mmCIF file of C-alpha atoms in Angstrom:
data_model
loop_
_atom_site.group_PDB
_atom_site.id
_atom_site.type_symbol
_atom_site.label_atom_id
_atom_site.label_comp_id
_atom_site.label_asym_id
_atom_site.label_seq_id
_atom_site.Cartn_x
_atom_site.Cartn_y
_atom_site.Cartn_z
ATOM 1 C CA UNK A 20 -0.017 -0.245 0.175
ATOM 2 C CA UNK A 21 1.230 3.654 -0.854
ATOM 3 C CA UNK A 22 2.364 5.975 1.807
ATOM 4 C CA UNK A 23 -0.777 8.219 0.946
ATOM 5 C CA UNK A 24 -3.351 5.474 0.684
ATOM 6 C CA UNK A 25 -1.814 4.321 4.448
ATOM 7 C CA UNK A 26 -2.424 7.359 5.971
ATOM 8 C CA UNK A 27 -5.504 8.195 4.205
ATOM 9 C CA UNK A 28 -6.624 4.774 6.089
ATOM 10 C CA UNK A 29 -5.595 5.683 9.528
ATOM 11 C CA UNK A 30 -6.983 8.856 9.531
ATOM 12 C CA UNK A 31 -10.430 7.206 9.014
ATOM 13 C CA UNK A 32 -9.911 4.561 10.995
ATOM 14 C CA UNK A 33 -8.969 7.752 13.699
ATOM 15 C CA UNK A 34 -11.771 9.736 13.249
ATOM 16 C CA UNK A 35 -14.006 6.649 13.530
ATOM 17 C CA UNK A 36 -11.999 5.555 16.691
ATOM 18 C CA UNK A 37 -15.084 4.600 19.435
ATOM 19 C CA UNK A 38 -12.741 6.739 21.479
ATOM 20 C CA UNK A 39 -11.381 9.550 19.552
ATOM 21 C CA UNK A 40 -15.600 10.266 19.082
ATOM 22 C CA UNK A 41 -15.849 10.141 23.101
ATOM 23 C CA UNK A 42 -13.214 11.943 23.879
ATOM 24 C CA UNK A 43 -13.984 14.657 21.348
ATOM 25 C CA UNK A 44 -17.646 14.727 23.134
ATOM 26 C CA UNK A 45 -16.926 15.064 26.612
ATOM 27 C CA UNK A 46 -14.078 17.530 26.111
ATOM 28 C CA UNK A 47 -11.175 15.238 27.278
ATOM 29 C CA UNK A 48 -7.827 16.699 25.058
ATOM 30 C CA UNK A 49 -6.924 12.854 23.852
ATOM 31 C CA UNK A 50 -7.932 9.657 23.450
ATOM 32 C CA UNK A 51 -5.608 8.305 25.867
ATOM 33 C CA UNK A 52 -7.424 10.219 29.275
ATOM 34 C CA UNK A 53 -9.481 7.394 28.523
ATOM 35 C CA UNK A 54 -6.934 4.375 29.442
ATOM 36 C CA UNK A 55 -5.860 6.425 33.029
ATOM 37 C CA UNK A 56 -8.763 6.375 33.932
ATOM 38 C CA UNK A 57 -9.548 2.832 32.699
ATOM 39 C CA UNK A 58 -6.283 2.646 34.853
ATOM 40 C CA UNK A 59 -7.685 5.012 37.995
ATOM 41 C CA UNK A 60 -10.892 3.236 38.091
ATOM 42 C CA UNK A 61 -8.572 -0.301 38.504
ATOM 43 C CA UNK A 62 -6.116 0.714 41.332
ATOM 44 C CA UNK A 63 -7.194 3.904 42.386
ATOM 45 C CA UNK A 64 -3.682 5.605 42.007
ATOM 46 C CA UNK A 65 -4.971 9.799 41.617
ATOM 47 C CA UNK A 66 -5.833 10.990 45.057
ATOM 48 C CA UNK A 67 -7.210 14.890 46.657
ATOM 49 C CA UNK A 68 -3.467 15.901 48.063
ATOM 50 C CA UNK A 69 -1.041 13.932 46.043
ATOM 51 C CA UNK A 70 2.176 15.195 43.757
ATOM 52 C CA UNK A 71 1.713 14.098 40.227
ATOM 53 C CA UNK A 72 4.441 14.730 37.839
ATOM 54 C CA UNK A 73 3.262 13.725 34.040
ATOM 55 C CA UNK A 74 6.423 13.280 31.302
ATOM 56 C CA UNK A 75 5.509 14.094 28.063
ATOM 57 C CA UNK A 76 2.062 15.394 28.838
ATOM 58 C CA UNK A 77 1.091 17.093 25.884
ATOM 59 C CA UNK A 78 -1.573 17.629 24.504
ATOM 60 C CA UNK A 79 -3.098 17.126 28.188
ATOM 61 C CA UNK A 80 -4.970 14.908 28.280
ATOM 62 C CA UNK A 81 -3.536 12.752 31.399
ATOM 63 C CA UNK A 82 -2.864 15.935 33.120
ATOM 64 C CA UNK A 83 -6.764 16.813 32.747
ATOM 65 C CA UNK A 84 -7.545 13.269 34.152
ATOM 66 C CA UNK A 85 -5.027 13.999 36.986
ATOM 67 C CA UNK A 86 -6.772 17.133 37.857
ATOM 68 C CA UNK A 87 -10.613 16.749 37.254
ATOM 69 C CA UNK A 88 -10.069 13.288 40.164
ATOM 70 C CA UNK A 89 -7.909 15.708 42.929
ATOM 71 C CA UNK A 90 -10.213 17.820 43.131
ATOM 72 C CA UNK A 91 -7.449 21.071 42.836
ATOM 73 C CA UNK A 92 -5.905 19.749 45.869
ATOM 74 C CA UNK A 93 -1.965 19.167 44.891
ATOM 75 C CA UNK A 94 0.506 19.532 42.719
ATOM 76 C CA UNK A 95 0.120 18.880 39.266
ATOM 77 C CA UNK A 96 3.892 19.081 37.253
ATOM 78 C CA UNK A 97 3.526 17.956 33.590
ATOM 79 C CA UNK A 98 6.685 18.295 30.897
ATOM 80 C CA UNK A 99 6.752 17.952 27.172
ATOM 81 C CA UNK A 100 8.936 19.338 24.048
ATOM 82 C CA UNK A 101 5.752 19.995 22.733
ATOM 83 C CA UNK A 102 3.346 23.654 23.658
ATOM 84 C CA UNK A 103 0.176 23.009 25.750
ATOM 85 C CA UNK A 104 -2.499 24.715 26.537
ATOM 86 C CA UNK A 105 -2.583 25.464 30.145
ATOM 87 C CA UNK A 106 -4.997 23.145 32.654
ATOM 88 C CA UNK A 107 -6.242 24.973 35.742
ATOM 89 C CA UNK A 108 -4.072 23.190 38.905
ATOM 90 C CA UNK A 109 -1.301 22.172 36.344
ATOM 91 C CA UNK A 110 2.535 23.332 36.300
ATOM 92 C CA UNK A 111 3.422 23.052 32.958
ATOM 93 C CA UNK A 112 7.276 22.768 31.961
ATOM 94 C CA UNK A 113 8.045 22.965 27.881
ATOM 95 C CA UNK A 114 11.163 21.352 27.423
ATOM 96 C CA UNK A 115 13.132 18.155 26.913
ATOM 97 C CA UNK A 116 13.494 15.866 29.826
ATOM 98 C CA UNK A 117 16.491 14.342 28.530
ATOM 99 C CA UNK A 118 18.017 17.475 29.156
ATOM 100 C CA UNK A 119 19.828 18.262 32.497
ATOM 101 C CA UNK A 120 18.379 22.177 32.542
ATOM 102 C CA UNK A 121 14.682 20.586 31.880
ATOM 103 C CA UNK A 122 15.361 18.059 35.103
ATOM 104 C CA UNK A 123 16.441 21.032 37.084
ATOM 105 C CA UNK A 124 13.308 22.818 36.181
ATOM 106 C CA UNK A 125 11.289 20.026 36.820
ATOM 107 C CA UNK A 126 12.530 19.541 40.348
ATOM 108 C CA UNK A 127 12.866 22.775 40.956
ATOM 109 C CA UNK A 128 8.488 22.856 40.350
ATOM 110 C CA UNK A 129 8.243 19.880 42.885
ATOM 111 C CA UNK A 130 9.306 23.165 45.924
ATOM 112 C CA UNK A 131 11.258 20.235 47.794
ATOM 113 C CA UNK A 132 8.108 17.707 48.123
ATOM 114 C CA UNK A 133 8.037 13.984 47.771
ATOM 115 C CA UNK A 134 6.387 12.699 44.381
ATOM 116 C CA UNK A 135 3.359 10.556 44.550
ATOM 117 C CA UNK A 136 2.536 9.713 41.455
ATOM 118 C CA UNK A 137 4.825 9.253 37.980
ATOM 119 C CA UNK A 138 3.047 9.118 35.304
ATOM 120 C CA UNK A 139 4.539 8.452 31.426
ATOM 121 C CA UNK A 140 2.968 8.739 28.166
ATOM 122 C CA UNK A 141 6.289 9.552 26.754
ATOM 123 C CA UNK A 142 6.849 8.210 23.259
ATOM 124 C CA UNK A 143 10.144 9.365 20.609
ATOM 125 C CA UNK A 144 9.704 10.265 17.354
ATOM 126 C CA UNK A 145 9.016 7.261 15.240
ATOM 127 C CA UNK A 146 11.157 6.433 11.922
ATOM 128 C CA UNK A 147 9.948 3.087 11.524
ATOM 129 C CA UNK A 148 12.910 0.935 11.795
ATOM 130 C CA UNK A 149 11.401 -1.429 14.856
ATOM 131 C CA UNK A 150 14.865 -1.858 16.536
ATOM 132 C CA UNK A 151 15.785 1.611 16.394
ATOM 133 C CA UNK A 152 12.340 3.227 17.287
ATOM 134 C CA UNK A 153 12.224 0.256 20.771
ATOM 135 C CA UNK A 154 16.050 1.106 21.908
ATOM 136 C CA UNK A 155 14.520 5.013 21.793
ATOM 137 C CA UNK A 156 11.644 3.437 23.608
ATOM 138 C CA UNK A 157 13.172 1.814 26.319
ATOM 139 C CA UNK A 158 15.879 5.142 26.977
ATOM 140 C CA UNK A 159 12.800 7.591 27.606
ATOM 141 C CA UNK A 160 12.005 4.748 29.975
ATOM 142 C CA UNK A 161 14.618 4.045 31.518
ATOM 143 C CA UNK A 162 15.320 7.807 32.489
ATOM 144 C CA UNK A 163 11.543 7.911 33.948
ATOM 145 C CA UNK A 164 12.924 5.180 36.136
ATOM 146 C CA UNK A 165 15.280 6.977 37.234
ATOM 147 C CA UNK A 166 13.298 9.991 37.707
ATOM 148 C CA UNK A 167 10.649 8.170 39.894
ATOM 149 C CA UNK A 168 13.080 5.724 41.481
ATOM 150 C CA UNK A 169 15.303 9.732 42.748
ATOM 151 C CA UNK A 170 11.939 11.693 43.663
ATOM 152 C CA UNK A 171 9.097 9.199 44.638
ATOM 153 C CA UNK A 172 7.896 9.093 48.147
ATOM 154 C CA UNK A 173 8.185 5.521 49.022
ATOM 155 C CA UNK A 174 4.880 4.123 49.072
ATOM 156 C CA UNK A 175 4.678 6.163 45.173
ATOM 157 C CA UNK A 176 3.815 4.347 42.223
ATOM 158 C CA UNK A 177 5.296 5.350 38.305
ATOM 159 C CA UNK A 178 2.926 4.509 35.540
ATOM 160 C CA UNK A 179 4.634 4.040 32.503
ATOM 161 C CA UNK A 180 4.093 3.131 28.110
ATOM 162 C CA UNK A 181 5.906 0.675 26.873
ATOM 163 C CA UNK A 182 5.688 -0.855 23.842
ATOM 164 C CA UNK A 183 6.477 -4.873 23.548
ATOM 165 C CA UNK A 184 8.973 -6.280 21.713
ATOM 166 C CA UNK A 185 13.040 -6.138 22.022
ATOM 167 C CA UNK A 186 13.468 -4.619 25.725
ATOM 168 C CA UNK A 187 10.671 -5.507 27.478
ATOM 169 C CA UNK A 188 11.449 -8.245 29.907
ATOM 170 C CA UNK A 189 14.313 -6.163 30.736
ATOM 171 C CA UNK A 190 13.042 -3.243 31.382
ATOM 172 C CA UNK A 191 9.804 -5.488 33.484
ATOM 173 C CA UNK A 192 13.112 -6.354 35.589
ATOM 174 C CA UNK A 193 14.678 -2.986 36.150
ATOM 175 C CA UNK A 194 11.117 -2.247 38.126
ATOM 176 C CA UNK A 195 11.794 -5.244 39.382
ATOM 177 C CA UNK A 196 14.937 -4.290 41.104
ATOM 178 C CA UNK A 197 13.380 -0.683 42.230
ATOM 179 C CA UNK A 198 9.899 -1.387 43.374
ATOM 180 C CA UNK A 199 7.395 -4.006 45.546
ATOM 181 C CA UNK A 200 5.287 -4.304 42.786
ATOM 182 C CA UNK A 201 5.083 -4.700 39.054
ATOM 183 C CA UNK A 202 1.870 -5.336 37.143
ATOM 184 C CA UNK A 203 0.852 -5.021 33.451
ATOM 185 C CA UNK A 204 -2.224 -3.297 32.334
ATOM 186 C CA UNK A 205 -4.312 -3.628 28.850
ATOM 187 C CA UNK A 206 -6.950 -1.069 29.401
ATOM 188 C CA UNK A 207 -10.027 -0.922 26.681
ATOM 189 C CA UNK A 208 -8.845 2.229 25.100
ATOM 190 C CA UNK A 209 -5.576 0.716 23.919
ATOM 191 C CA UNK A 210 -6.015 0.415 20.416
ATOM 192 C CA UNK A 211 -5.902 -3.640 19.374
ATOM 193 C CA UNK A 212 -3.380 -3.744 16.828
ATOM 194 C CA UNK A 213 -1.055 -1.073 19.044
ATOM 195 C CA UNK A 214 2.109 -2.858 21.187
ATOM 196 C CA UNK A 215 1.483 -0.732 23.692
ATOM 197 C CA UNK A 216 0.596 -1.774 27.008
ATOM 198 C CA UNK A 217 1.545 -0.354 30.779
ATOM 199 C CA UNK A 218 4.001 -1.024 33.381
ATOM 200 C CA UNK A 219 2.283 0.159 36.664
ATOM 201 C CA UNK A 220 5.486 -0.261 39.494
ATOM 202 C CA UNK A 221 4.778 0.528 42.966
ATOM 203 C CA UNK A 222 6.390 1.072 46.697
ATOM 204 C CA UNK A 223 9.723 1.320 46.705
ATOM 205 C CA UNK A 224 12.194 -1.416 47.606
#
């Protein structure tokens, strides 16, 4: 199939997607909001008064969910390379999480407080070369894990998106080395054809 035809096919699937339509109807910024809501309905991760960090937060669907479920109580800090329209109750940093200057700004925004929940829906720019893309995914995932280990409260949690394939088992092993509990989550809102899954790690060792 030619590239232009593939693009048209993807666009058609996207606009007909149930969760895309629901996100538009309900005012969520992305269909990803439903993934977090479905996971949170099961695991009760978001509670008023928490400190939450959202890595790779644009366009803001997960920040919206966090702000809604925390009821304006607590602190939410989001960071992304891309711009994000402001959300009430969310401190947004536009910067590259992989760079020291952005990490320093993020740490400053925490105001010395430990984090209760680190969310990461980050994904690299995709090249189409599977091995190279997988390596980029897990390079970001390792940075997210490092941040979580250094900033989470003892009973805090990390919820992170990864893709099954090369690096998956090694990353789960790294999570188990740092956390007491590690579980996989596959929300209904994830597309059937996607290799993505979410890993939930809680309780620092």
